[in-house]
Short mmCIF file of the C-alpha atoms (twelve columns), coordinates in Angstrom:
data_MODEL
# 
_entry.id   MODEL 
# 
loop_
_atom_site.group_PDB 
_atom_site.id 
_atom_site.type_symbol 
_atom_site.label_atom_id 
_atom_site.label_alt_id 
_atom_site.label_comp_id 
_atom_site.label_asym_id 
_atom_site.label_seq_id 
_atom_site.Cartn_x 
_atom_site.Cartn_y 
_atom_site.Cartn_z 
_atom_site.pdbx_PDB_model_num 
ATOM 1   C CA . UNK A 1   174.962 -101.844 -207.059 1 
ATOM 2   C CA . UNK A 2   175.323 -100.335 -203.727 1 
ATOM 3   C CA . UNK A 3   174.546 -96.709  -203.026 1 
ATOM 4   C CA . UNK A 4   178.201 -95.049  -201.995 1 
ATOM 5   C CA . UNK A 5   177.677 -93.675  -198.713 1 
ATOM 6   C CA . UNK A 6   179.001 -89.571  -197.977 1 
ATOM 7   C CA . UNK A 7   182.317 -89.548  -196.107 1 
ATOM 8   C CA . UNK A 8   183.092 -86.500  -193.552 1 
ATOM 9   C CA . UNK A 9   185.238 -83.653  -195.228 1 
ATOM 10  C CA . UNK A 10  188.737 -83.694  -193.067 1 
ATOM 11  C CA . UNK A 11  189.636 -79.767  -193.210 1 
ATOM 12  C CA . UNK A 12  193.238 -81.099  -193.106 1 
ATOM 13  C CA . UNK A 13  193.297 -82.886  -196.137 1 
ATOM 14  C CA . UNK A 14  193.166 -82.099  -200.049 1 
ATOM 15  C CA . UNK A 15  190.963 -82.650  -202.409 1 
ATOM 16  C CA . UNK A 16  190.470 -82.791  -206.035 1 
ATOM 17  C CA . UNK A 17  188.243 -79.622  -207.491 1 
ATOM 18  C CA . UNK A 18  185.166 -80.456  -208.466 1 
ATOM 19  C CA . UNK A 19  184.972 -77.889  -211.187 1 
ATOM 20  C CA . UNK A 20  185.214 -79.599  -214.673 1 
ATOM 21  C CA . UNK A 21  186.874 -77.143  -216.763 1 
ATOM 22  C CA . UNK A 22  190.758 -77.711  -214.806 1 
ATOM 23  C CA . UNK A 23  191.777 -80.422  -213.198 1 
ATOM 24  C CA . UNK A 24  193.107 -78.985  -209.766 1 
ATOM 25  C CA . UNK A 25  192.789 -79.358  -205.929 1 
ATOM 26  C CA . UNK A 26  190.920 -77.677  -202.929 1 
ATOM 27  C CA . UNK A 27  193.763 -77.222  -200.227 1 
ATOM 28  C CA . UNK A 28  192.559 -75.962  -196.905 1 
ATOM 29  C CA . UNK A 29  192.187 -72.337  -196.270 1 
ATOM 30  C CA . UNK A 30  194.116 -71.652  -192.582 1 
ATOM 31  C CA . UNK A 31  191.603 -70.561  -189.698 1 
ATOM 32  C CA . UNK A 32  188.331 -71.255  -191.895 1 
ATOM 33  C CA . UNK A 33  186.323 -74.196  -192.824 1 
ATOM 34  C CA . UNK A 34  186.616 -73.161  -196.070 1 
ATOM 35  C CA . UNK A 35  188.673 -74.467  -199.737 1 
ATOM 36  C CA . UNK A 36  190.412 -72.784  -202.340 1 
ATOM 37  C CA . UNK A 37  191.123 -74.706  -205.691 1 
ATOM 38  C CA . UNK A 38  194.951 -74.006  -207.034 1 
ATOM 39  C CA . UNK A 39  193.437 -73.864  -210.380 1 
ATOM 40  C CA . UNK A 40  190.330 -71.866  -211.087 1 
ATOM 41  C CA . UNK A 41  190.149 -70.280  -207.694 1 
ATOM 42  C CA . UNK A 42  186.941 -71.113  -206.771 1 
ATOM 43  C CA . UNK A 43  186.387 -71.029  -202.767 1 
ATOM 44  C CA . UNK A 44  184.150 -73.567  -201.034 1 
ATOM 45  C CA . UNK A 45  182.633 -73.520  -198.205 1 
ATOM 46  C CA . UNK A 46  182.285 -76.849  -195.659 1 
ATOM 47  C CA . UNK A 47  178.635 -76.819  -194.723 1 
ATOM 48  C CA . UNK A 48  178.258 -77.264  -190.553 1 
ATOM 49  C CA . UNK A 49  177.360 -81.015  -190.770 1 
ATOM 50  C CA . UNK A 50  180.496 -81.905  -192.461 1 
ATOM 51  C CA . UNK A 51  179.343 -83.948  -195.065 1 
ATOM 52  C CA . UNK A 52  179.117 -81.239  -198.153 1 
ATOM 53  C CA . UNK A 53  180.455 -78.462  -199.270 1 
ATOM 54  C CA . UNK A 54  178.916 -75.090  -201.256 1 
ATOM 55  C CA . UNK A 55  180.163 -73.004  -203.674 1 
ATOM 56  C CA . UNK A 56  180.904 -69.518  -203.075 1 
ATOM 57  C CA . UNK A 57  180.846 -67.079  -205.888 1 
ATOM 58  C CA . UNK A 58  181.553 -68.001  -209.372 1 
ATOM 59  C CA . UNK A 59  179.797 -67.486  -212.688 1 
ATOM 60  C CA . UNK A 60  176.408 -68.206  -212.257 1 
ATOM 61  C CA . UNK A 61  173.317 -66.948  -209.839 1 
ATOM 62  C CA . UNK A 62  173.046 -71.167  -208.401 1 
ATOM 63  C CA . UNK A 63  174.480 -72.333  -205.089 1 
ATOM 64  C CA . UNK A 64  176.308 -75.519  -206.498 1 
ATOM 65  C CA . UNK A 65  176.791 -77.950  -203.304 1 
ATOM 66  C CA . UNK A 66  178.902 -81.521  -203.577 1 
ATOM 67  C CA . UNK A 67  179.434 -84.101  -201.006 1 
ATOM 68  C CA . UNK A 68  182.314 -86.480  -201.147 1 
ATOM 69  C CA . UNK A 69  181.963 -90.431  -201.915 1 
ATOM 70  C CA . UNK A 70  185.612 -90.921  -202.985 1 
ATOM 71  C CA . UNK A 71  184.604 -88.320  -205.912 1 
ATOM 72  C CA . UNK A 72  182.514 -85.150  -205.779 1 
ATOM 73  C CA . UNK A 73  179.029 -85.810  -206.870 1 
ATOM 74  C CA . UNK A 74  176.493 -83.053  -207.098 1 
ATOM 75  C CA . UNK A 75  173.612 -82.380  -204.617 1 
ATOM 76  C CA . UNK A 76  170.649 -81.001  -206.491 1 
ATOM 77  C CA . UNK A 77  167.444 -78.724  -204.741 1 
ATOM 78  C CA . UNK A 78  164.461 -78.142  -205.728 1 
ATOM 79  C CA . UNK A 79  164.876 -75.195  -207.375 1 
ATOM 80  C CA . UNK A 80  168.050 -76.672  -209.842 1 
ATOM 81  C CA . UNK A 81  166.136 -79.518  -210.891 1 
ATOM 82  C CA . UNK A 82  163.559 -76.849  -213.138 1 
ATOM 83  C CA . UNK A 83  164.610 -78.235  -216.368 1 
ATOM 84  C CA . UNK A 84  164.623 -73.967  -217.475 1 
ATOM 85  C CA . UNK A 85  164.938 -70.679  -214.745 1 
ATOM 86  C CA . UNK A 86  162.918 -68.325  -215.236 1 
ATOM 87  C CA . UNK A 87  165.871 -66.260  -217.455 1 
ATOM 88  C CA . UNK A 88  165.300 -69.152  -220.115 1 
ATOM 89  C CA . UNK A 89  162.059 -69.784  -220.081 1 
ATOM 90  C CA . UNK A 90  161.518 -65.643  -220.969 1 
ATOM 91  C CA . UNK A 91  163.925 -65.578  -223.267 1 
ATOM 92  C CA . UNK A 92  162.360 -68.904  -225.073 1 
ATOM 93  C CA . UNK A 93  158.797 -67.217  -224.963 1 
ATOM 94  C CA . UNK A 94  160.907 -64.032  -226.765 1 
ATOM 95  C CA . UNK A 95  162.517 -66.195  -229.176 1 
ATOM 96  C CA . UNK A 96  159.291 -67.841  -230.639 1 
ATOM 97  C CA . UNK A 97  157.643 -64.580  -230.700 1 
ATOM 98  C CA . UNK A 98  160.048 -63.544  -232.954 1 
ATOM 99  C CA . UNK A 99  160.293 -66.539  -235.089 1 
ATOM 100 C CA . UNK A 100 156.782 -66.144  -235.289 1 
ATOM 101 C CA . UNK A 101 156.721 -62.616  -236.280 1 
ATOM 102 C CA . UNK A 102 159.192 -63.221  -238.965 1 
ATOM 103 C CA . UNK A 103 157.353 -65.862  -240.470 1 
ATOM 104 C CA . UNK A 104 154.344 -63.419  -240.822 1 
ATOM 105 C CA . UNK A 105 156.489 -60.304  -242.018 1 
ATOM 106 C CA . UNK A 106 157.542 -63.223  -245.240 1 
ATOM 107 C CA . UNK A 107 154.576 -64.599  -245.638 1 
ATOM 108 C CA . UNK A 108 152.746 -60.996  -245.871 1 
ATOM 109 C CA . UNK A 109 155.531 -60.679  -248.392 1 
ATOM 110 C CA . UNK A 110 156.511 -57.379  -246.435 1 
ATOM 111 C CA . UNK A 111 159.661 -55.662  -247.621 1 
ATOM 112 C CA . UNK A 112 160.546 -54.656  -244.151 1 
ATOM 113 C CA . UNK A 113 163.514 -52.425  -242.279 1 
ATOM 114 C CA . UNK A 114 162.256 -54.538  -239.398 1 
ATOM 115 C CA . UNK A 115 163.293 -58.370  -240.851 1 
ATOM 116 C CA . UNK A 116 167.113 -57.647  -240.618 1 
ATOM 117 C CA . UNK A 117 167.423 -56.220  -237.185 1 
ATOM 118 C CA . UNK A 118 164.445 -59.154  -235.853 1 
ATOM 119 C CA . UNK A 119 166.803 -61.981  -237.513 1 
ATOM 120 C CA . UNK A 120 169.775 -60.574  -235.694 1 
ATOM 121 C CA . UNK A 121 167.890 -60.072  -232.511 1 
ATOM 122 C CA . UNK A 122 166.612 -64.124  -232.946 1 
ATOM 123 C CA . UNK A 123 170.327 -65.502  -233.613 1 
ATOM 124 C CA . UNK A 124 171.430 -63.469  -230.458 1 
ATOM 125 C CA . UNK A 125 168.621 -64.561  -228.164 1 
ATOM 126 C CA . UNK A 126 169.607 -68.330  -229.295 1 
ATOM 127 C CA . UNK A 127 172.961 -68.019  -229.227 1 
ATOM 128 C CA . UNK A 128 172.793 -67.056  -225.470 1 
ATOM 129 C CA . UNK A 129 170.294 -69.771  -224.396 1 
ATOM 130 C CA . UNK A 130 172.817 -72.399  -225.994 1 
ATOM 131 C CA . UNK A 131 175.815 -70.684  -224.341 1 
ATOM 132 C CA . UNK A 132 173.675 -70.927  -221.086 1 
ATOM 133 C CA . UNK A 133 172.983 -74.427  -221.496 1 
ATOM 134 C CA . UNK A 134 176.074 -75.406  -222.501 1 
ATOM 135 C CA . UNK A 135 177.650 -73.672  -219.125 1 
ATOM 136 C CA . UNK A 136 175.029 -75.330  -217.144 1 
ATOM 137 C CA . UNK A 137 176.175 -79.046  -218.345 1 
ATOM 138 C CA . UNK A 138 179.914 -78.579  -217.960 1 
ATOM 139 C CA . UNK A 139 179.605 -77.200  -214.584 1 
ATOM 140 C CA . UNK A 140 177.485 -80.612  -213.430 1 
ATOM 141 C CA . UNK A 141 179.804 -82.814  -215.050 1 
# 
């Protein structure tokens, strides 16, 4: 199957939005080489070879850039392709310590005031590493 080779942005045309979440289109933004989507009003910037463009702003701390083959597909660094940041990777170390230390406060049979406020401190530490993850994947899809 032959690689698709990238095609040159044309400032004067649209585009469909690469953001999954809506489906809507990067119009040209007058006197910039810049896009706006109509739908989730995300701006991008056209990088000074043409060829890609980069996010500006938006939820997360990455720099998401795309380049066009007939369909946006994602350009990944270095630094994206870490399968965890350093955020997750702390807040993973975090979470096992916790398991952990729960395990020993029931296993030392330990009638603790600590147990209750650990176990909701574990289920909130997990329940923002899957909301993390979760943003991560729809925003490369």
């Amino acid at each position: 199957m032959p690689k698709l080779q990238p095609q040159k942005i044309d400032l004067e045309q649209t585009y469909p939005c690469p953001c999954p979440r809506r489906r809507g289109n990067l119009m040209p933004i007058a006197l910039t080489d810049a896009f706006g989507c109509d739908r989730c009003s995300l701006l991008f910037e056209l990088e000074e070879d043409g060829y890609k463009i980069l996010q500006v702003g938006g939820l997360d701390h990455h720099r998401h850039t795309w380049q066009w083959i007939g369909k946006w597909q994602p350009i990944r660094d270095d630094q994206q392709q870490q399968p965890y940041p350093f955020l997750e990777t702390a807040l993973i170390y975090g979470m096992s310590c916790l398991f952990f230390a729960l395990i020993m406060l029931w296993a030392l049979n330990l009638k603790s005031v600590l147990i209750v406020p650990l176990v909701i401190l574990l289920f909130t530490i997990i329940g923002l590493l899957v909301w993390r993850i979760v943003l991560l994947r729809h925003r490369d899809f």
